[in-house]
């Protein structure tokens, strides 16, 4: 039986980064993955969707290039070539992970990893021939899978989760129905609308991106409508059925209590993701859990001795960078090191057009906690880089303590918002005041000048 200081189950960003960190700190480490290196993020999530978003953004920009005095003829989308670009991007990054693991001497096992007892893991390779590993510590980073709601007709051909839609390389859809107005739903809506597909969004809650600042969802809804995307909030899906027209689907729903229906060529189910952590344990061995998510303490320890869990497997914010930070925190604690990361300052990013990002507190969240705050907003329509690149509606908002002047949060909806939000995350993590953050000179003309402008208005 092979013995390890740490065995990691799941090679997504949380798992493989934890394995690399552990090996770098001198721990003998094994990593088990039943599918591809990189997990959902690399293979069925972050990277392929952002590759499609990049291509779709270029397509939309070229279609509108007349405003810049340019012209393009016979522009078209080749779905097969688009799929090949997406896949080549994934494979390049996957190869990079494999090389890093090899360089750090992490032992990689292909197969399912099952915790059979504290300090024991069984690896079940797809070709058979299980082997047993002994581990001083075990880290479960098993991720999550797309949730399929109990809607009649959810199993019909043409009804897909994000996994299946990312694999699609057939002809473009005339109409795509997106059930769910959260991050996954609005990102795919943005991509397909840019590629020329008619998009309909049905969201059961009262607004898009309900877990973020209300203004972000409201502004996105306005932009979507301007681009021809139909957005129905307060809409509950009753059933999906084959339409009278061959190959199409009909969706019956109620919107604010009023029955309605719509047709589509394909349906995306984007109603969240289900944790997969319990699947990493043999029958009768699983630790404490709640609704499928593994329960952990502040150190990410489960109720089983020596077994830790992170990322989507424990619920909460399902973000690749959060899973990575949690994995690093576990490993560094096992090695007797300080965590080095603020796990309570986590940026959230949405890759629509324009991008959306948020970190720290919104004004509503602060007030709900009884905190006296102020907020200021700068419209990016006044930003030189935004004007010359033809950006649409956008803003940067900062939330701060009026007494101590500390930056408490920020919400952005503008070009490069997912890059700019890091400045605010750094400020919050280090307790910077508005004045300290404003002290930096930001170059002109850049989108980052919007940060200076909003801070100067505080």
PDB file of C-alpha atoms in Angstrom, residues 2 4 6-8 10-11 15-25 27-32 37 97-109:
ATOM      1  CA  UNK A   2       1.366   3.387  -1.059  1.00  0.00           C
ATOM      2  CA  UNK A   4       1.119   9.734   1.274  1.00  0.00           C
ATOM      3  CA  UNK A   6      -1.902  14.095   1.390  1.00  0.00           C
ATOM      4  CA  UNK A   7      -4.303  12.476  -1.070  1.00  0.00           C
ATOM      5  CA  UNK A   8      -6.493  14.896  -3.051  1.00  0.00           C
ATOM      6  CA  UNK A  10     -10.638  15.873  -7.629  1.00  0.00           C
ATOM      7  CA  UNK A  11      -8.333  17.715 -10.022  1.00  0.00           C
ATOM      8  CA  UNK A  15      -7.711  20.109  -6.068  1.00  0.00           C
ATOM      9  CA  UNK A  16      -4.787  20.472  -8.443  1.00  0.00           C
ATOM     10  CA  UNK A  17      -3.616  23.773  -6.975  1.00  0.00           C
ATOM     11  CA  UNK A  18      -3.762  22.243  -3.480  1.00  0.00           C
ATOM     12  CA  UNK A  19      -1.727  19.262  -4.707  1.00  0.00           C
ATOM     13  CA  UNK A  20       0.880  21.535  -6.273  1.00  0.00           C
ATOM     14  CA  UNK A  21       1.129  23.622  -3.099  1.00  0.00           C
ATOM     15  CA  UNK A  22       1.439  20.530  -0.928  1.00  0.00           C
ATOM     16  CA  UNK A  23       4.195  19.070  -3.064  1.00  0.00           C
ATOM     17  CA  UNK A  24       5.998  22.403  -3.048  1.00  0.00           C
ATOM     18  CA  UNK A  25       5.897  22.392   0.746  1.00  0.00           C
ATOM     19  CA  UNK A  27       4.411  16.786   1.396  1.00  0.00           C
ATOM     20  CA  UNK A  28       4.266  13.502  -0.523  1.00  0.00           C
ATOM     21  CA  UNK A  29       1.111  14.058  -2.531  1.00  0.00           C
ATOM     22  CA  UNK A  30      -1.267  12.049  -4.709  1.00  0.00           C
ATOM     23  CA  UNK A  31      -4.022  13.487  -6.901  1.00  0.00           C
ATOM     24  CA  UNK A  32      -6.972  11.425  -8.134  1.00  0.00           C
ATOM     25  CA  UNK A  37      -7.401  17.395 -15.365  1.00  0.00           C
ATOM     26  CA  UNK A  97      -1.439  21.477 -15.603  1.00  0.00           C
ATOM     27  CA  UNK A  98      -0.080  18.007 -16.354  1.00  0.00           C
ATOM     28  CA  UNK A  99       3.409  19.430 -16.832  1.00  0.00           C
ATOM     29  CA  UNK A 100       3.269  21.356 -13.547  1.00  0.00           C
ATOM     30  CA  UNK A 101       2.130  18.252 -11.654  1.00  0.00           C
ATOM     31  CA  UNK A 102       4.970  16.245 -13.174  1.00  0.00           C
ATOM     32  CA  UNK A 103       7.528  18.908 -12.302  1.00  0.00           C
ATOM     33  CA  UNK A 104       6.341  18.976  -8.686  1.00  0.00           C
ATOM     34  CA  UNK A 105       6.369  15.161  -8.540  1.00  0.00           C
ATOM     35  CA  UNK A 106       2.677  14.853  -7.683  1.00  0.00           C
ATOM     36  CA  UNK A 107       1.531  11.267  -8.311  1.00  0.00           C
ATOM     37  CA  UNK A 108      -1.542  11.417 -10.551  1.00  0.00           C
ATOM     38  CA  UNK A 109      -4.053   8.561 -10.529  1.00  0.00           C
TER      39      UNK A 109
END
